[in-house]
XYZ file of C-alpha atoms in Angstrom:
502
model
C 0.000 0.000 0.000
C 2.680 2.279 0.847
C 4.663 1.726 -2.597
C 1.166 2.576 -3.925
C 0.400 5.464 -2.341
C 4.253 6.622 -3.012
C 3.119 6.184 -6.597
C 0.400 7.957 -6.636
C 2.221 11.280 -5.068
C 4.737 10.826 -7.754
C 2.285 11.185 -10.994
C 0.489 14.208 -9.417
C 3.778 16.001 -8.953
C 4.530 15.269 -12.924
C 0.779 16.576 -14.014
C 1.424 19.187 -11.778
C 4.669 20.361 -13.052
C 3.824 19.531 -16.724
C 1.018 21.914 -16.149
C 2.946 24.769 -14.118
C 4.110 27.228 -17.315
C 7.627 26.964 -15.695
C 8.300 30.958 -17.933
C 6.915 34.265 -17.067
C 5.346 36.617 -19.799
C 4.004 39.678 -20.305
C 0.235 40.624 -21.954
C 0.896 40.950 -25.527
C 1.769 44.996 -26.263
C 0.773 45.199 -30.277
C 4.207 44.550 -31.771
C 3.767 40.875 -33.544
C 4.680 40.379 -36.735
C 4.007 38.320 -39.551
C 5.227 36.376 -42.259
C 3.058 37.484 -44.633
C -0.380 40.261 -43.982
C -2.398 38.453 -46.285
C -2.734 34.413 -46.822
C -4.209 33.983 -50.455
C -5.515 30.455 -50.425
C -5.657 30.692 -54.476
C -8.748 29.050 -56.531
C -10.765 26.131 -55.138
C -13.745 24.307 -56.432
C -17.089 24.286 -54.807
C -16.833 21.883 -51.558
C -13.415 20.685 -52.077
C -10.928 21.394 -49.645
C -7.951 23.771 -49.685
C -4.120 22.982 -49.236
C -3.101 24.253 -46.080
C -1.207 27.441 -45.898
C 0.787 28.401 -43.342
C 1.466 31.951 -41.234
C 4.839 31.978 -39.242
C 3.888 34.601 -36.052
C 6.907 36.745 -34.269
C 7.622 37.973 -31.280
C 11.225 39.562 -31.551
C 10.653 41.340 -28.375
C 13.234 40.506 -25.082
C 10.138 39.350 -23.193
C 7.834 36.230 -23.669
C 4.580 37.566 -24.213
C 0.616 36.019 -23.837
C -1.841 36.552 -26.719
C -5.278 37.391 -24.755
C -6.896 35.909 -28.373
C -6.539 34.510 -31.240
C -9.610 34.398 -33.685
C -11.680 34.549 -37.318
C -13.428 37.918 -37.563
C -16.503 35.948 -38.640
C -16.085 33.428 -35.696
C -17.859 30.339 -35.625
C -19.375 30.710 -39.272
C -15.988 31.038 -40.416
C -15.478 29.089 -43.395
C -11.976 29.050 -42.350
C -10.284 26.637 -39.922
C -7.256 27.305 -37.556
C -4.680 25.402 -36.032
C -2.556 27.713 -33.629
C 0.950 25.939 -32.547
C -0.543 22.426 -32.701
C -3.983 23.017 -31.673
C -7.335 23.295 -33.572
C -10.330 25.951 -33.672
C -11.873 29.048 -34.753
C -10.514 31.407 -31.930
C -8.185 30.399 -28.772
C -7.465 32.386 -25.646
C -3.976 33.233 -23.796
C -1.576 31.583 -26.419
C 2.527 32.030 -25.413
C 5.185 33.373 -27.306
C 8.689 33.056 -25.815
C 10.962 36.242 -26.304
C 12.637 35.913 -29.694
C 10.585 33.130 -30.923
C 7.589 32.324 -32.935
C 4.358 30.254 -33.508
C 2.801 28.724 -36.161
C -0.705 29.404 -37.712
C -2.087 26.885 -40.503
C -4.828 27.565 -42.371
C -7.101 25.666 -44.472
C -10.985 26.215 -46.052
C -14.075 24.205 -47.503
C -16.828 26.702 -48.768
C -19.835 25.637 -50.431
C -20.621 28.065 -53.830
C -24.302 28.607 -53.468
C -23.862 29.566 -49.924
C -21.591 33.033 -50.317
C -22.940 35.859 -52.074
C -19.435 37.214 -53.645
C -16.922 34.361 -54.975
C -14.074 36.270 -53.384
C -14.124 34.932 -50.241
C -12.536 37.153 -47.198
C -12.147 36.817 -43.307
C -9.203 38.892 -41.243
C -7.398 36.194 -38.068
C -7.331 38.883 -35.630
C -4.568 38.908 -32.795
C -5.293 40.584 -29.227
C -8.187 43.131 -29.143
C -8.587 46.660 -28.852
C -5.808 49.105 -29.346
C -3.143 46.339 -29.438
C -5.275 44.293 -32.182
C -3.542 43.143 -35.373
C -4.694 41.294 -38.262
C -3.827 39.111 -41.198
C -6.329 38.664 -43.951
C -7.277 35.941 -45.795
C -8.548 35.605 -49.283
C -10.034 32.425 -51.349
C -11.429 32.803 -54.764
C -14.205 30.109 -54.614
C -15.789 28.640 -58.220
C -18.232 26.534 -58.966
C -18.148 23.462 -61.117
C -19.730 20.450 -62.600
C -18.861 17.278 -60.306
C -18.133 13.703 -62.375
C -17.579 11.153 -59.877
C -17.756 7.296 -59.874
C -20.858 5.618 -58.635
C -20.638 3.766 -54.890
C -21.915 0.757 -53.616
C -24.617 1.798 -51.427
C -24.485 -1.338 -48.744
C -20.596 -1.547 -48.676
C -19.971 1.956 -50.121
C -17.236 0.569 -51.883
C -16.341 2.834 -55.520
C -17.468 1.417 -58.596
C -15.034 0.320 -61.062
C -14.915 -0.381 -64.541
C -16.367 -3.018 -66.852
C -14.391 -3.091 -70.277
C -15.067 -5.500 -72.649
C -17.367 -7.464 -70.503
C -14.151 -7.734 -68.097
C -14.217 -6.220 -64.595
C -11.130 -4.288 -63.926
C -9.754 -2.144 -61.052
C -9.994 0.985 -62.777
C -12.191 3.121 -60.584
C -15.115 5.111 -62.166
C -17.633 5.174 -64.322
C -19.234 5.811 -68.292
C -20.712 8.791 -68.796
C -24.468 9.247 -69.216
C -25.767 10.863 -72.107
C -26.599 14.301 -70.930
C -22.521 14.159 -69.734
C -21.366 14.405 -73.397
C -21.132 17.743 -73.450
C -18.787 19.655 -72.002
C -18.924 23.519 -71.961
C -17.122 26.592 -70.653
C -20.007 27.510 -68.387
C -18.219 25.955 -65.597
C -15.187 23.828 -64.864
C -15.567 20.137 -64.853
C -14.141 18.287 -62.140
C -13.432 14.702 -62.843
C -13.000 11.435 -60.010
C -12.299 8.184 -61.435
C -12.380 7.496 -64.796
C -14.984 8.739 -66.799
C -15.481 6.400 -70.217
C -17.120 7.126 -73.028
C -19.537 4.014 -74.293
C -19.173 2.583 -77.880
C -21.064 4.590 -80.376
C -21.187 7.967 -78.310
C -19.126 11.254 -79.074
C -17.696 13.092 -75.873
C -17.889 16.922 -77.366
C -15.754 19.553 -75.026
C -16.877 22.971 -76.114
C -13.992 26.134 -76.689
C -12.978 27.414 -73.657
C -13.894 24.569 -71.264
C -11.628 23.701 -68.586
C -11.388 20.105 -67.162
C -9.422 19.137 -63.724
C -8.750 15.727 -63.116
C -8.269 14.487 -59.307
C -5.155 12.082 -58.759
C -5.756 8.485 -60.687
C -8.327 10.105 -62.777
C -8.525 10.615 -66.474
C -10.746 10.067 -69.608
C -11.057 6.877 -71.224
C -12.623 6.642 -75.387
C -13.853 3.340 -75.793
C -13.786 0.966 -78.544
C -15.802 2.396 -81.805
C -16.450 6.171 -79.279
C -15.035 9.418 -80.133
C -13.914 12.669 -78.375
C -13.956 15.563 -79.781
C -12.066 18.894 -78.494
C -13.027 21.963 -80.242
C -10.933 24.676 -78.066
C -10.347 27.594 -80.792
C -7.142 30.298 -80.492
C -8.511 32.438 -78.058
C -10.447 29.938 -76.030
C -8.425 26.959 -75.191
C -9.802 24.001 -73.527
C -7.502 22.978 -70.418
C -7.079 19.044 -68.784
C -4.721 19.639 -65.858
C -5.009 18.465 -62.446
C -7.209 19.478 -60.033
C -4.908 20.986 -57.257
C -5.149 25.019 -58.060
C -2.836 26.041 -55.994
C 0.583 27.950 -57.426
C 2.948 25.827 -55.978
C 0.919 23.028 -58.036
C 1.714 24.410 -61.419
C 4.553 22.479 -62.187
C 3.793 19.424 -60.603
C 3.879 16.453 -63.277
C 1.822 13.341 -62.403
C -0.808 15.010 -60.846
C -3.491 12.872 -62.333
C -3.656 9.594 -65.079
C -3.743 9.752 -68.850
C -6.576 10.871 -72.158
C -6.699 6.904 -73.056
C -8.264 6.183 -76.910
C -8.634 2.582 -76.080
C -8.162 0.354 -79.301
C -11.000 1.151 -81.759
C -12.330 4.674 -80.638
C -11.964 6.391 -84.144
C -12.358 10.041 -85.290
C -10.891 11.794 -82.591
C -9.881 15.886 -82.643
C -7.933 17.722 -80.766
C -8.085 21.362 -81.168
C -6.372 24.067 -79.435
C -5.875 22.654 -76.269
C -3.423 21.963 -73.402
C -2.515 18.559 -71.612
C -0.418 19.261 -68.697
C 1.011 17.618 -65.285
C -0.595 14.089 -65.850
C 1.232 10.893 -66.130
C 0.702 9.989 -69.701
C -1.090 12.953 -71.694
C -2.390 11.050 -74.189
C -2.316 7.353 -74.795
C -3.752 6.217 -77.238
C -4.114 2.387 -78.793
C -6.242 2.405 -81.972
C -5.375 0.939 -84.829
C -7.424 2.695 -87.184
C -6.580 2.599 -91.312
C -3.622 3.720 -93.246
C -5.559 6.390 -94.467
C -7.746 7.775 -91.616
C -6.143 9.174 -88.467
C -7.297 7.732 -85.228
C -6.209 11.306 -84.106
C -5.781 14.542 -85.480
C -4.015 16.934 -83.241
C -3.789 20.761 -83.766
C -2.499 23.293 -82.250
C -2.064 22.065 -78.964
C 0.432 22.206 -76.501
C 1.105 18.978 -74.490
C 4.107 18.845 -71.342
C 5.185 18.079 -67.863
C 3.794 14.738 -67.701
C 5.958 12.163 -65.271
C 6.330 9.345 -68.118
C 4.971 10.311 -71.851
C 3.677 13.540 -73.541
C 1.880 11.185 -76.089
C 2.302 7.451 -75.909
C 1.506 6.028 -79.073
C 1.129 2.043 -79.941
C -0.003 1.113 -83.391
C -1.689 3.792 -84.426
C -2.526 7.097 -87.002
C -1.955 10.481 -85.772
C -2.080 13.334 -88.121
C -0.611 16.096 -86.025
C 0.567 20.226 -86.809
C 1.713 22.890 -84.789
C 1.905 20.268 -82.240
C 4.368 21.297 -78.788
C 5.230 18.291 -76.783
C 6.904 19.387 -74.085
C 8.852 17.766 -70.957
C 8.266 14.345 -69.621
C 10.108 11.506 -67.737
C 10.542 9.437 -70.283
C 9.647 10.379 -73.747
C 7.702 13.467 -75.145
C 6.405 11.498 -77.986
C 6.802 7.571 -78.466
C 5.313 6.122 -81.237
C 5.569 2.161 -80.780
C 4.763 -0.723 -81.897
C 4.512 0.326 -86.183
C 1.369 2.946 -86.947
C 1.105 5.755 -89.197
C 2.458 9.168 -87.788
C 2.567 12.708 -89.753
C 3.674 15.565 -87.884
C 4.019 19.058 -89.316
C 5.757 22.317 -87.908
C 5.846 20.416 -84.614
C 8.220 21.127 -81.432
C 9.452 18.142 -79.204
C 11.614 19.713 -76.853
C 12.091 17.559 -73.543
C 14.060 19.310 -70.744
C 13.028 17.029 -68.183
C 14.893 18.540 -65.066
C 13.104 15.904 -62.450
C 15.118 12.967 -62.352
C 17.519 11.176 -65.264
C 15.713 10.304 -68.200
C 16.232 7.518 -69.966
C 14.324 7.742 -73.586
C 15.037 10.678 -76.198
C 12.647 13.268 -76.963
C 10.935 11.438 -80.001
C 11.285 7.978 -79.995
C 9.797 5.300 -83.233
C 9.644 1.876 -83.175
C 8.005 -1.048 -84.889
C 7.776 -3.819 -82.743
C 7.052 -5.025 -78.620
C 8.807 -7.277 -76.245
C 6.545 -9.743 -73.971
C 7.458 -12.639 -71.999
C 5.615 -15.947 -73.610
C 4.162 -19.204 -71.808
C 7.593 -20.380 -71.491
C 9.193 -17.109 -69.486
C 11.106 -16.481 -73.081
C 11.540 -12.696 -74.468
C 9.616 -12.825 -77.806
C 9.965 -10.163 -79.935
C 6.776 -9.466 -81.812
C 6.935 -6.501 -85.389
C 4.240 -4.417 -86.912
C 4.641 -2.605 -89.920
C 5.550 0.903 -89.377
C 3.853 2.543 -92.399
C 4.747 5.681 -92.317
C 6.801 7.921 -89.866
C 6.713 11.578 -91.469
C 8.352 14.224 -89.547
C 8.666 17.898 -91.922
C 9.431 21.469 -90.274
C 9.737 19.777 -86.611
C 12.814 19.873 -84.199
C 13.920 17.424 -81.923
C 15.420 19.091 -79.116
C 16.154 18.709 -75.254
C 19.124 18.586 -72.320
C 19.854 15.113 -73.690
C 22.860 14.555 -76.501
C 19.989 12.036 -77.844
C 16.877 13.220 -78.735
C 16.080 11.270 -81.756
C 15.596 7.692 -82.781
C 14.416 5.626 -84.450
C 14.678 1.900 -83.713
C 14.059 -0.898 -86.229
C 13.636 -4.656 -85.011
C 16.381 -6.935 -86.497
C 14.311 -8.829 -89.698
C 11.278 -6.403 -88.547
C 8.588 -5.733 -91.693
C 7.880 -2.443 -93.364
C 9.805 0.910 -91.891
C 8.652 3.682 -93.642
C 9.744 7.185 -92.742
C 10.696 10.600 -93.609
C 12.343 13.323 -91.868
C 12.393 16.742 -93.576
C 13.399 20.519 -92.721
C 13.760 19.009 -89.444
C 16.324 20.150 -86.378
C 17.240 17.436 -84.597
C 19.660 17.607 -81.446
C 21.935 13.907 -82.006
C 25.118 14.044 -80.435
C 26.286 10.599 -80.347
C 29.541 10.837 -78.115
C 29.349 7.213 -77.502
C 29.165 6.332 -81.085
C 25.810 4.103 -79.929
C 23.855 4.561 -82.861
C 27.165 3.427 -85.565
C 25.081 0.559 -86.368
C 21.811 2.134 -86.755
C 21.067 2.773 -90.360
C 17.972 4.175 -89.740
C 19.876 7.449 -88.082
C 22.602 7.618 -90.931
C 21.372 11.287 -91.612
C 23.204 11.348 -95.151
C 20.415 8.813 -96.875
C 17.584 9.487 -98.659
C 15.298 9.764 -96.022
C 16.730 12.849 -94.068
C 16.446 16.361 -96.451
C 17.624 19.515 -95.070
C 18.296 18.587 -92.000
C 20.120 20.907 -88.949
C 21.914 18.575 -86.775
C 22.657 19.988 -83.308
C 21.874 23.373 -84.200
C 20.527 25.960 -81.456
C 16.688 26.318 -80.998
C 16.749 29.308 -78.695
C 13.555 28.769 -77.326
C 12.032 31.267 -74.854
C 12.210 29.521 -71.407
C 12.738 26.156 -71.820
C 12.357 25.421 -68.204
C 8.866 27.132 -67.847
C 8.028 25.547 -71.175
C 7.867 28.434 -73.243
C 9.087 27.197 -76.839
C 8.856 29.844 -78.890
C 11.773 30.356 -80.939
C 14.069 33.668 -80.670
C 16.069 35.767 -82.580
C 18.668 33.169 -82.686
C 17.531 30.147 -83.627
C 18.938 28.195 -86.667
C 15.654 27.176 -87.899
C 14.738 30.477 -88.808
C 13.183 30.597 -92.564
C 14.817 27.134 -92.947
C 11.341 25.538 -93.345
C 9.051 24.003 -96.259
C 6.159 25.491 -97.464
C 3.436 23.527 -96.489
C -0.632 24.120 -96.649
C -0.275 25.009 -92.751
C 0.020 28.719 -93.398
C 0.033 30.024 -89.734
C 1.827 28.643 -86.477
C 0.283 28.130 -83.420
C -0.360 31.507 -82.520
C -1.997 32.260 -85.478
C 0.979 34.536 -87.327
C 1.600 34.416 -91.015
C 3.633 31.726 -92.205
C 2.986 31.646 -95.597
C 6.164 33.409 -96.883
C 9.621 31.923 -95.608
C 8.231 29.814 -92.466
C 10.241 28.310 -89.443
C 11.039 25.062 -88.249
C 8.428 24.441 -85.411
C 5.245 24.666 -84.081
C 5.947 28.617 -83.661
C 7.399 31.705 -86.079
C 10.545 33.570 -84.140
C 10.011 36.503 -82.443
C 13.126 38.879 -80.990
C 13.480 38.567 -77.441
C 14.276 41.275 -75.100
């Protein structure tokens, strides 16, 4: 009993003194400072969470000071939410800061659309009260949007996923309903899941639409469906992730892929931008020799964490096309197809880890393991692989090939007016007869010459004052770049005309 009792004294002398604020202070005297006077929590969607921002606090008085309170101007119906040095709420009473030291202040924010009369959402965190009160403002631009998400089981609310091809697979999401094949620039559409276009359907996004993909989401075109993009030069349509705030910008990976599954025909892409996905497009249709599974037009597609477009036995007809950085390859067209690109820009300056692919890779064949664990090497015919008035370009020596299989079938290409960055230092490629530059296939080609493009590392590929592909291109029936200036008379290599930079 007396151990017990001894025990007992000893754990109310440690609440006791963990309790005890073993530092004196002072009542807070007006002189905090502040990281920053106003938090902008940038652009979020309708019900969907903020990031959480954060606001560093200072006391750089000689003397620890109290806070008498800490709170939202609004209070309680706040749309905001606080968490002052490690503790949650709306307002808080008597907070501590030790002389020459600081707290932390995250912040974070849900608002519903429909119930705040002015988009611009504001609220002030006010510190002390009357003539020693400071503030910091916040400021959240709310929108609304259009909601796709995947259906739920209702008894073991478990997400729905996919049936393709009469197969269940764990892709999670959904095909859209009828009235969902339109997409306009009303609002922005917010995608969860997968959302799949059935056979026989037509997904149409209207100029100007933006769509935001959550992480694993994406579009999928099904066998014998269609999407259609019809952004025009001043109204764009946008696919980028749904995460809006700045320090997302840049962020590759941020969501899935466009997939045009194997027979989805007739699809258009016009004036638009892929960005900060895994795969931008992929796309797996066969389609015929003479009709594109894809035409692609002025469009910009880049910072994607494996492929700008990955290709596999397919037709793209593509001009003023700019594929931009990606992990592994900004273009890789595999496994044979048809592929015509005009006054197109590759450049892949991939600055996020080592990359192991060039900027434009072709190919006519796959490697799979068969029922025996053997490496079997199957070809398709590449039937055409037309590159005229494109460059190649990127921060690797390498940023072309083309790669035959030994005894592989047809290999048709053509590479004209082109600027291609190909410094073999290794002398890898001696054997390659496909990238002996002086054939027939290669005219007026500029090996290694210098783009100057814009701001490579913001992805900015317009082409200066400098550049060696100035006038050096073909005449073709595309008579204006992607910005819409004249290109009719003396045209550059590349999806864009120069331009003199400052």
């Amino acid at each position: 009993m007396r151990y017990f009792i001894t025990f007992l004294i000893c754990v109310a002398l440690i609440s006791v003194s963990s309790c005890r604020k073993d530092f004196s202070t002072i009542p807070n005297f007006g002189s905090l400072e502040f990281s920053k006077d106003t938090i902008f929590l940038d652009t979020i969607f309708s019900n969907i969470g903020s990031g959480t921002y954060n606001l560093k606090v200072y006391n750089r008085g000689n003397k620890s000071i109290t806070i008498p309170e800490i709170a939202l101007e609004k209070g309680t119906s706040s749309n905001y939410r606080l968490n002052v040095d490690g503790i949650a709420g709306k307002a808080f009473n008597d907070i501590d800061i030790l002389a020459q030291d600081s707290i932390f202040v995250f912040i974070e924010t849900t608002i519903n659309a429909s119930n705040v009369a002015n988009p611009l959402y504001t609220d002030r965190i006010l510190f002390d009260t009357g003539s020693n009160q400071q503030d910091v403002d916040l400021v959240t631009l709310v929108q609304d949007a259009n909601f796709i998400y995947p259906g739920k089981d209702p008894i073991t609310m478990k997400i729905d996923s996919l049936t393709i091809d009469g197969q269940a697979t764990n892709i999670k999401g959904r095909f859209l309903t009828d009235t969902e094949l339109t997409i306009t620039n009303s609002k922005p559409t917010v995608i969860y899941g997968y959302a799949a276009v059935p056979s026989n359907r037509t997904l149409t996004i209207e100029a100007g639409a933006r769509i935001y993909f959550h992480n694993n989401s994406g579009l999928i075109i099904d066998d014998k469906a269609t999407f259609k993009v019809n952004g025009t030069l001043t109204e764009k349509v946008v696919f980028q992730g749904d995460r809006l705030e700045n320090n997302f910008s840049q962020i590759p990976g941020q969501w899935g892929t466009i997939w045009m599954r194997a027979g989805s025909k007739d699809n258009e892409i016009y004036h638009a931008q892929i960005k900060n996905g895994i795969i931008g497009i992929l796309i797996d249709s066969l389609g015929s020799a003479s009709t594109p599974t894809l035409k692609l037009q002025n469009s910009e597609i880049y910072n994607h964490s494996n492929f700008g477009i990955l290709a596999r036995e397919t037709n793209i007809e593509a001009h003023n096309v700019v594929i931009g950085s990606a992990g592994e390859a900004s273009l890789a067209a595999t496994i044979g197809g048809t592929y015509n690109f005009t006054h197109s820009t590759f450049a892949n300056f991939w600055n996020n880890g080592i990359r192991q692919l060039p900027a434009v890779l072709v190919n006519n064949f796959f490697t799979y393991e068969d029922e025996n664990g053997q490496e079997t090497i199957e070809t398709r015919d590449l039937v055409a692989a037309n590159f005229t008035n494109c460059i190649f370009d990127g921060n690797n020596n390498i940023e072309f090939v083309l790669d035959k299989a030994d005894g592989g079938g047809v290999f048709n290409y053509n590479i004209s007016n082109c600027m291609i960055q190909f410094n073999d230092t290794n002398n890898s490629f001696n054997d390659n007869n496909e990238l002996d530059f002086t054939n027939s296939f290669y005219q007026n080609i500029i090996l290694n010459g210098n783009s100057h493009f814009k701001d490579s590392q913001n992805e900015d590929f317009i082409i200066g004052q400098d550049s060696d592909g100035i006038n050096k291109a073909k005449v073709t029936l595309f008579s204006t770049d992607i910005l819409g200036i004249d290109r009719t008379i003396s045209p550059d290599i590349g999806a864009y005309q120069h331009i003199t930079f400052d």
